[in-house]
Coordinates of C-alpha atoms in Angstrom, one line a residue:
X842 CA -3.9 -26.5 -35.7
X843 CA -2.2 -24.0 -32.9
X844 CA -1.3 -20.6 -34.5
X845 CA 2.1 -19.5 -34.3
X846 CA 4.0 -16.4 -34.2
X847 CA 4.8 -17.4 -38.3
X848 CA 1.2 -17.2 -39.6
X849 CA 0.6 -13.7 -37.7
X850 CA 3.8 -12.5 -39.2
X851 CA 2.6 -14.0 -42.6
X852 CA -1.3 -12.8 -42.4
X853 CA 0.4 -9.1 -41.1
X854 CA 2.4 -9.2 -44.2
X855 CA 5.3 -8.4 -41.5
X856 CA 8.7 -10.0 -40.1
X857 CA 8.7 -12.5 -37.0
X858 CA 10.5 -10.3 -35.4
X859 CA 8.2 -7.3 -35.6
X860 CA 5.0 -9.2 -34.4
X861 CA 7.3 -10.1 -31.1
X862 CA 8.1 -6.7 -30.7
X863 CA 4.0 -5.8 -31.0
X864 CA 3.6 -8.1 -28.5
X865 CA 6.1 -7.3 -25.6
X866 CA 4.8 -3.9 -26.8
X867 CA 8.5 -2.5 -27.4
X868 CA 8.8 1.4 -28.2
X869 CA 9.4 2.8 -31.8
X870 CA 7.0 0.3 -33.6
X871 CA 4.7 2.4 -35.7
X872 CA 1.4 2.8 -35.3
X873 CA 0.5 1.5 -38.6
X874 CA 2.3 -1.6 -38.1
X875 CA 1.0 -2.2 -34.3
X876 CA -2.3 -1.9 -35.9
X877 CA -1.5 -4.5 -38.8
X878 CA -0.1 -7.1 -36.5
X879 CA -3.0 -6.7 -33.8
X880 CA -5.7 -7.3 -36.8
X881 CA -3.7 -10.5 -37.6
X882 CA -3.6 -11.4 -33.9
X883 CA -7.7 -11.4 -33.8
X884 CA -8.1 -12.5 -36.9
X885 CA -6.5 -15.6 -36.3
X886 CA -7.1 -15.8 -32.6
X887 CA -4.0 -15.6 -31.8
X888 CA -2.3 -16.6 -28.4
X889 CA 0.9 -15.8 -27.3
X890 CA 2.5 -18.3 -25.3
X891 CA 3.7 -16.2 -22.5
X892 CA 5.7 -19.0 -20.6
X893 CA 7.8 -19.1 -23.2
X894 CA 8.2 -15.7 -23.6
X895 CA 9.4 -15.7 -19.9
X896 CA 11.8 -18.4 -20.3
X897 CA 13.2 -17.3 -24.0
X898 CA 14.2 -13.5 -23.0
X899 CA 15.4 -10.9 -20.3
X900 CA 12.4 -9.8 -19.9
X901 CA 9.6 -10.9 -17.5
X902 CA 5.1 -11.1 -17.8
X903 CA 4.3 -12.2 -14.8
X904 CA 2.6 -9.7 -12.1
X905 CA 2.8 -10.6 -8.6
X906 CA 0.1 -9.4 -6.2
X907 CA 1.7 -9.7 -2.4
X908 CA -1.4 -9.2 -0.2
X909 CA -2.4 -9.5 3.7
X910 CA -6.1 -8.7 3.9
X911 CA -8.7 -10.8 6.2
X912 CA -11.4 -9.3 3.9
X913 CA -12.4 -11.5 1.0
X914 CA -14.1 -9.0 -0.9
X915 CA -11.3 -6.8 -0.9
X916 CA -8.6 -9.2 -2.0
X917 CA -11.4 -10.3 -4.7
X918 CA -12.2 -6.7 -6.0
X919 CA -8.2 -6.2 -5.9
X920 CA -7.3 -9.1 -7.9
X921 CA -10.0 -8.7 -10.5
X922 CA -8.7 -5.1 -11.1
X923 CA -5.2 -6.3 -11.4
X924 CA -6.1 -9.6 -13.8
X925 CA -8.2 -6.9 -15.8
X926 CA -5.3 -4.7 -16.4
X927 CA -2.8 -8.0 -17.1
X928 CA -5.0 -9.3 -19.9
X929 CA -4.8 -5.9 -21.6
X930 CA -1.6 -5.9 -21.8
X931 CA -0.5 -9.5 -22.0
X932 CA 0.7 -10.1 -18.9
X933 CA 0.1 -12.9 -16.0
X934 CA -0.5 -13.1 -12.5
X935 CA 0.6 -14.5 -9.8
X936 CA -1.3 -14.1 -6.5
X937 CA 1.0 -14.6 -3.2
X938 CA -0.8 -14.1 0.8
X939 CA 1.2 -13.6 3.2
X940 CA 1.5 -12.5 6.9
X941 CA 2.5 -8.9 6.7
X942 CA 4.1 -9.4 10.9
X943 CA 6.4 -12.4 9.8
X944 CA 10.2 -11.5 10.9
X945 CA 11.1 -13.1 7.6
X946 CA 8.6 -11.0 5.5
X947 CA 11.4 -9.2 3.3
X948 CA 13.5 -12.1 2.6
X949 CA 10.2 -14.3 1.5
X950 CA 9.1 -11.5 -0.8
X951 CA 12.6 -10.9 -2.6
X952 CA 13.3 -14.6 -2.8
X953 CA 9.4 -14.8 -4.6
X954 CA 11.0 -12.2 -7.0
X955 CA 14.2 -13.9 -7.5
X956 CA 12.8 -17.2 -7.9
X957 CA 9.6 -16.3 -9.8
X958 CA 11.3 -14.0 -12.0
X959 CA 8.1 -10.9 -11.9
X960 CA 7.9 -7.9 -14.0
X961 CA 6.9 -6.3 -10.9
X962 CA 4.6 -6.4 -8.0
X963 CA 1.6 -4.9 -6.8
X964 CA 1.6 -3.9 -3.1
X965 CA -1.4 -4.0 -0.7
X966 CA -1.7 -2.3 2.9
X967 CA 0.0 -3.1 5.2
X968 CA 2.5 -4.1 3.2
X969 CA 2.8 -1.0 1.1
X970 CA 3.0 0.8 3.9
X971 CA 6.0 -0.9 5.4
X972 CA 9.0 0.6 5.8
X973 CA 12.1 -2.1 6.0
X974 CA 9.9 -4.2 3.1
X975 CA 10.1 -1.5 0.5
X976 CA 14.1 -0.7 1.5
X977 CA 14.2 -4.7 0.8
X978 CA 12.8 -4.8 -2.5
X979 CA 14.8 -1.1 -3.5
X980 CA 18.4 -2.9 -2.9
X981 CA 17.3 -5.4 -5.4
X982 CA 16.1 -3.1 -7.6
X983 CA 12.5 -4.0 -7.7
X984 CA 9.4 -2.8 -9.8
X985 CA 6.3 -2.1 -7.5
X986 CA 3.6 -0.1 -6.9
X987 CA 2.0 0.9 -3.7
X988 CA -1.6 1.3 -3.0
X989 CA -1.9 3.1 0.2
X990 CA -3.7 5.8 2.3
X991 CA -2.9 9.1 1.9
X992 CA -3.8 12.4 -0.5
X993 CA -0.4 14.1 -0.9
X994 CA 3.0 13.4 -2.8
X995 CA 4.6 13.2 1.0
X996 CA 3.5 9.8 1.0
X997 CA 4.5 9.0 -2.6
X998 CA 7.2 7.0 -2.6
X999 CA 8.2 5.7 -6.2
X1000 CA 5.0 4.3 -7.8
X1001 CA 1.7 5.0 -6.3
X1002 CA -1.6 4.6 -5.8
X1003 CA -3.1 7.2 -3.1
X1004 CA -6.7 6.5 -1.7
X1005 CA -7.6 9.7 0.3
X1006 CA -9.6 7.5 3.2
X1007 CA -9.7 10.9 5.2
X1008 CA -11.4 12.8 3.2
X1009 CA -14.1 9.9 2.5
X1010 CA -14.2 9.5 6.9
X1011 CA -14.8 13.1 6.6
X1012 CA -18.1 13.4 4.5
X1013 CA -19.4 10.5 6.3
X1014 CA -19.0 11.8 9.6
X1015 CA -20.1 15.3 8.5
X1016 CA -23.5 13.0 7.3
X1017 CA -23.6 12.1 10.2
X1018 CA -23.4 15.6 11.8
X1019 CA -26.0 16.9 9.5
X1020 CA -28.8 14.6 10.1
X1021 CA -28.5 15.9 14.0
X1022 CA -26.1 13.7 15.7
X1023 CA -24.1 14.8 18.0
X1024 CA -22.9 11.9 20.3
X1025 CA -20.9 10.0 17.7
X1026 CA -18.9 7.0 17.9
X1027 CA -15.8 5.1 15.9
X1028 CA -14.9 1.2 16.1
X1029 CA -11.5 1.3 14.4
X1030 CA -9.5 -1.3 11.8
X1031 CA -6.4 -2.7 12.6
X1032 CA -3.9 -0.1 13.9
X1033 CA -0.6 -1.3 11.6
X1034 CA -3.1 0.0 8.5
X1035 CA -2.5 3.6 7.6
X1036 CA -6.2 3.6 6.4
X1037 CA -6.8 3.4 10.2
X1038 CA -5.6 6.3 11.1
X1039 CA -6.7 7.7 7.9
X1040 CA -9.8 7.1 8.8
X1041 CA -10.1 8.0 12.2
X1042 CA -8.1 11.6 11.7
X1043 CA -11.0 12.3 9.1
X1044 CA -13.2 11.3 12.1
X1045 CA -11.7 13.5 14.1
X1046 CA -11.6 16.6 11.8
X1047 CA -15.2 16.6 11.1
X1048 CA -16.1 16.6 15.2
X1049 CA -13.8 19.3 15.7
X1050 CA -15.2 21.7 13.1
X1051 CA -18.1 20.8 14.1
X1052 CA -17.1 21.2 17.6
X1053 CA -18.4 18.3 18.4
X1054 CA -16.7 16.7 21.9
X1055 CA -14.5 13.7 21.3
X1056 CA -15.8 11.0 23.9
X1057 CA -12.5 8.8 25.0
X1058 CA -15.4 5.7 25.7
X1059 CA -16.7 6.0 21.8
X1060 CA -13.3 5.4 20.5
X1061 CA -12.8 1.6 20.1
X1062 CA -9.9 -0.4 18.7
X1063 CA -10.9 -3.2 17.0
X1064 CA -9.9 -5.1 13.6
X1065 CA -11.1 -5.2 10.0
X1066 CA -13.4 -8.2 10.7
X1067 CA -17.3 -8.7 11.4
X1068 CA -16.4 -9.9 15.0
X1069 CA -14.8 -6.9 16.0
X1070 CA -18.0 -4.5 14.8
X1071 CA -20.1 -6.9 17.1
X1072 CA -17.9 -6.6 20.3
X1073 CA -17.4 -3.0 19.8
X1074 CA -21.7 -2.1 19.3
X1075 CA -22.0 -4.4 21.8
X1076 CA -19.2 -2.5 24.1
X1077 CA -20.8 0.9 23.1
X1078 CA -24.4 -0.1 23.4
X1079 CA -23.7 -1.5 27.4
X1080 CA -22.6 2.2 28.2
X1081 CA -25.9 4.1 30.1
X1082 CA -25.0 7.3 28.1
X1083 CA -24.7 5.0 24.8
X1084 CA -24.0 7.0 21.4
X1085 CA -27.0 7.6 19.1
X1086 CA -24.3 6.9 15.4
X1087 CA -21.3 4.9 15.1
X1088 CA -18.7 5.1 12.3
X1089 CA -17.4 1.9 11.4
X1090 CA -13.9 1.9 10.2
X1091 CA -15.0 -0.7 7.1
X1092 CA -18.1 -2.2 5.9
X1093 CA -17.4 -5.6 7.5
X1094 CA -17.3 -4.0 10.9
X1095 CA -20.2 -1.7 10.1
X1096 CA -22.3 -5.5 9.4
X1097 CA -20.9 -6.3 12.9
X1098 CA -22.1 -3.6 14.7
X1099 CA -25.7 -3.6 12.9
X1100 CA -25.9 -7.6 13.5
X1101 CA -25.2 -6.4 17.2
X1102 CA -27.5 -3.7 17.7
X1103 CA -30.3 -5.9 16.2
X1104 CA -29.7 -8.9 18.5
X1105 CA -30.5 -6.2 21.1
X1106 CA -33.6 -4.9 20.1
X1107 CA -32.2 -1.6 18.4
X1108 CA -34.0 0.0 16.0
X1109 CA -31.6 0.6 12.8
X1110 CA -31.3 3.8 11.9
X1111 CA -34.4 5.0 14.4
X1112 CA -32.3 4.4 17.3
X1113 CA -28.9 3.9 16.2
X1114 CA -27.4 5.1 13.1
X1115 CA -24.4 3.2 11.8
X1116 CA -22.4 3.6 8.5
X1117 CA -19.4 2.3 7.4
X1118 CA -16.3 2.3 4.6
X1119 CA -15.3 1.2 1.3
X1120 CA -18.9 0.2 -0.3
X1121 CA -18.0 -3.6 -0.2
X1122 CA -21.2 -6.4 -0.8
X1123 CA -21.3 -6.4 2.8
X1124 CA -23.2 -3.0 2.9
X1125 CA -25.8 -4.3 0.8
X1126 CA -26.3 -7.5 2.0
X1127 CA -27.2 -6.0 5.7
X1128 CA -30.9 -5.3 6.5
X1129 CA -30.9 -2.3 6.4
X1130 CA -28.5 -1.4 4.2
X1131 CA -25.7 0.6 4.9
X1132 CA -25.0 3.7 4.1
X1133 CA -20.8 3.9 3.8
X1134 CA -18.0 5.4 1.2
X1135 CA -17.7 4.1 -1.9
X1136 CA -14.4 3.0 -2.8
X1137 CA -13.7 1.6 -5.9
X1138 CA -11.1 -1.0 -4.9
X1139 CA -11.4 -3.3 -8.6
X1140 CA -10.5 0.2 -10.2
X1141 CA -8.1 1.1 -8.0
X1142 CA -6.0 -2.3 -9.0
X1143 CA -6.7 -1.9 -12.3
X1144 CA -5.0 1.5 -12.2
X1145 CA -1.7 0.5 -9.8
X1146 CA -1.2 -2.4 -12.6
X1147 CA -1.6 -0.5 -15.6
X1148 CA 0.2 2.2 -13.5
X1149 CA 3.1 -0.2 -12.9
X1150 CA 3.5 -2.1 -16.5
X1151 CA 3.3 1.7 -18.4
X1152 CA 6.0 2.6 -16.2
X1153 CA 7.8 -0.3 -16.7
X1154 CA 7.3 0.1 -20.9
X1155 CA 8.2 3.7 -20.9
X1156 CA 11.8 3.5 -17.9
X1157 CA 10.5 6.5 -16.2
X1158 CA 8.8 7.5 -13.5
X1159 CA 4.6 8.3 -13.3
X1160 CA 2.9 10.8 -11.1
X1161 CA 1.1 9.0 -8.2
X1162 CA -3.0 8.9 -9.3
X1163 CA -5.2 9.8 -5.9
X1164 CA -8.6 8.3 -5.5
X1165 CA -11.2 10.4 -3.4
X1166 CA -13.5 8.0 -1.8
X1167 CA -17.4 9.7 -1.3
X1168 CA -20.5 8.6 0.8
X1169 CA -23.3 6.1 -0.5
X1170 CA -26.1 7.1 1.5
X1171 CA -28.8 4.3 2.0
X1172 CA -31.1 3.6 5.0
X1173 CA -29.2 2.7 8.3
X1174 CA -28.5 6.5 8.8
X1175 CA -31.0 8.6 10.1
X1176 CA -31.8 11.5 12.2
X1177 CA -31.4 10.6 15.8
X1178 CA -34.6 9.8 17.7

């Protein structure tokens, strides 16, 4: 037969009540007792029935992760993080795509709030990063938490997550500049990402101390997407005075570029060196493999969720947590020929 609430209360030696409260983890329970009811609760393999938890009280266990990413490894990595952190703390999840450049954007994510009744969400770029959105989901009163781009509290507004994707563009570039190159090029991600121009300022910085000149033709806009990493090699590699390294601003684009190069009989890394960002599968699946930034994006949910229930447990507000991505160097960087 099903356990019940009754026979943990019974096996805990405790009230109904108290194993509820131990559940919903509620404040002032004591330790001894949390302890107590969460021995009954594996003992008896115990499983709250969190639907009815919903529908019985106030208060809400359902996560919502709002996301518009064309890069199924990331939304994977991002919502095994935040289902990691859930199950700890006996919460659910409910996964919601959209397009981030709807005109109706704000009133489809507060109506998903209304009608769906979440403890809180967790944001993704470019959402997170969007301006009127978060106003939206303040007039309502919403819990969220951002992950975004950035290193400083400037661009800490209410709960976040800060990935510093310019310092990580940095150290790859200065890798780069190390190993001897000197005519360097960048294929960028979408422009209405932050991480972008994250990216490409760390970029930047690392040419200028190295007083490296900034070639307007090695700067391509592209997208986060394989496609846009072959047009842009393919773009740079047409050019008579054609770079000798190319930052890619992901991994996907960095696979692109590499696919490109090798489809015209470039040598990888003896004649072109290309690396790229965020240490997805992609940059081990390429031959060779790429060398990029590791950036732990399943971690990085994790810690926005548990960042985002804690906050919601204890009613006040956290300190933003700042992840500093570093390089992964592997074999398609090399000095240049």
């Amino acid at each position: 037969m099903k356990v019940t609430i009754n026979d943990v209360a019974k096996y805990a030696g405790v009230s109904i009540k108290t194993v509820s409260r131990v559940t919903n983890n509620e404040p002032s329970v004591k330790q001894e007792t949390i302890d107590k009811v969460n021995e009954a609760i594996k003992a008896l393999n115990y499983q709250p029935n969190l639907a009815a938890r919903n529908l019985a009280g106030t208060k809400s266990y359902v996560i919502g992760f709002i996301y518009d990413n064309p890069n199924a490894y990331y939304i994977i990595d991002m919502q095994n993080g935040i289902l990691s952190a859930c199950r700890d703390r006996g919460y659910e999840l409910l996964i919601h795509p959209c397009n981030a450049k709807s005109e109706s954007i704000c009133e489809e994510l507060t109506a998903l709030v209304k009608h769906s009744r979440l403890a809180g969400l967790v944001l993704t770029p470019p959402l997170s990063e969007d301006p009127r959105l978060l106003q939206a989901l303040d007039d309502m009163d919403a819990n969220y938490v951002r992950i975004i781009a950035g290193s400083g509290a400037e661009g800490a507004r209410g709960l976040t997550v800060l990935v510093d994707d310019r310092h990580g563009a940095v150290e790859i570039t200065e890798h780069l500049i190390k190993l001897g190159h000197k005519k360097i090029a960048f294929i960028s991600g979408d422009q209405h990402h932050e991480s972008t121009k994250e990216r490409f300022t760390g970029f930047e910085q690392a040419m200028k101390r190295a007083k490296l000149r900034l070639e307007n033709d090695y700067i391509i806009e592209g997208n986060y997407s394989f496609e846009s990493g072959v047009a842009g090699a393919k773009q740079l590699l047409a050019m008579e005075n054609r770079p000798t390294a190319i930052v890619a601003c992901n991994d996907e684009i960095a696979a692109g570029a590499l696919f490109a190069a090798r489809l015209a009989g470039v040598d990888i890394p003896a004649e072109l060196s290309i690396v790229g960002f965020e240490d997805s599968p992609f940059s081990r699946q390429t031959w060779p493999k790429l060398t990029t930034v590791h950036q732990p994006n399943q971690r990085i949910a994790q810690m926005a969720t548990e960042l985002l229930i804690d906050n919601r447990r204890e009613q006040q507000q956290l300190a933003p947590r700042v992840f500093t991505p570093e390089p992964v160097v592997r074999d398609s960087s090399a000095k240049p020929a």
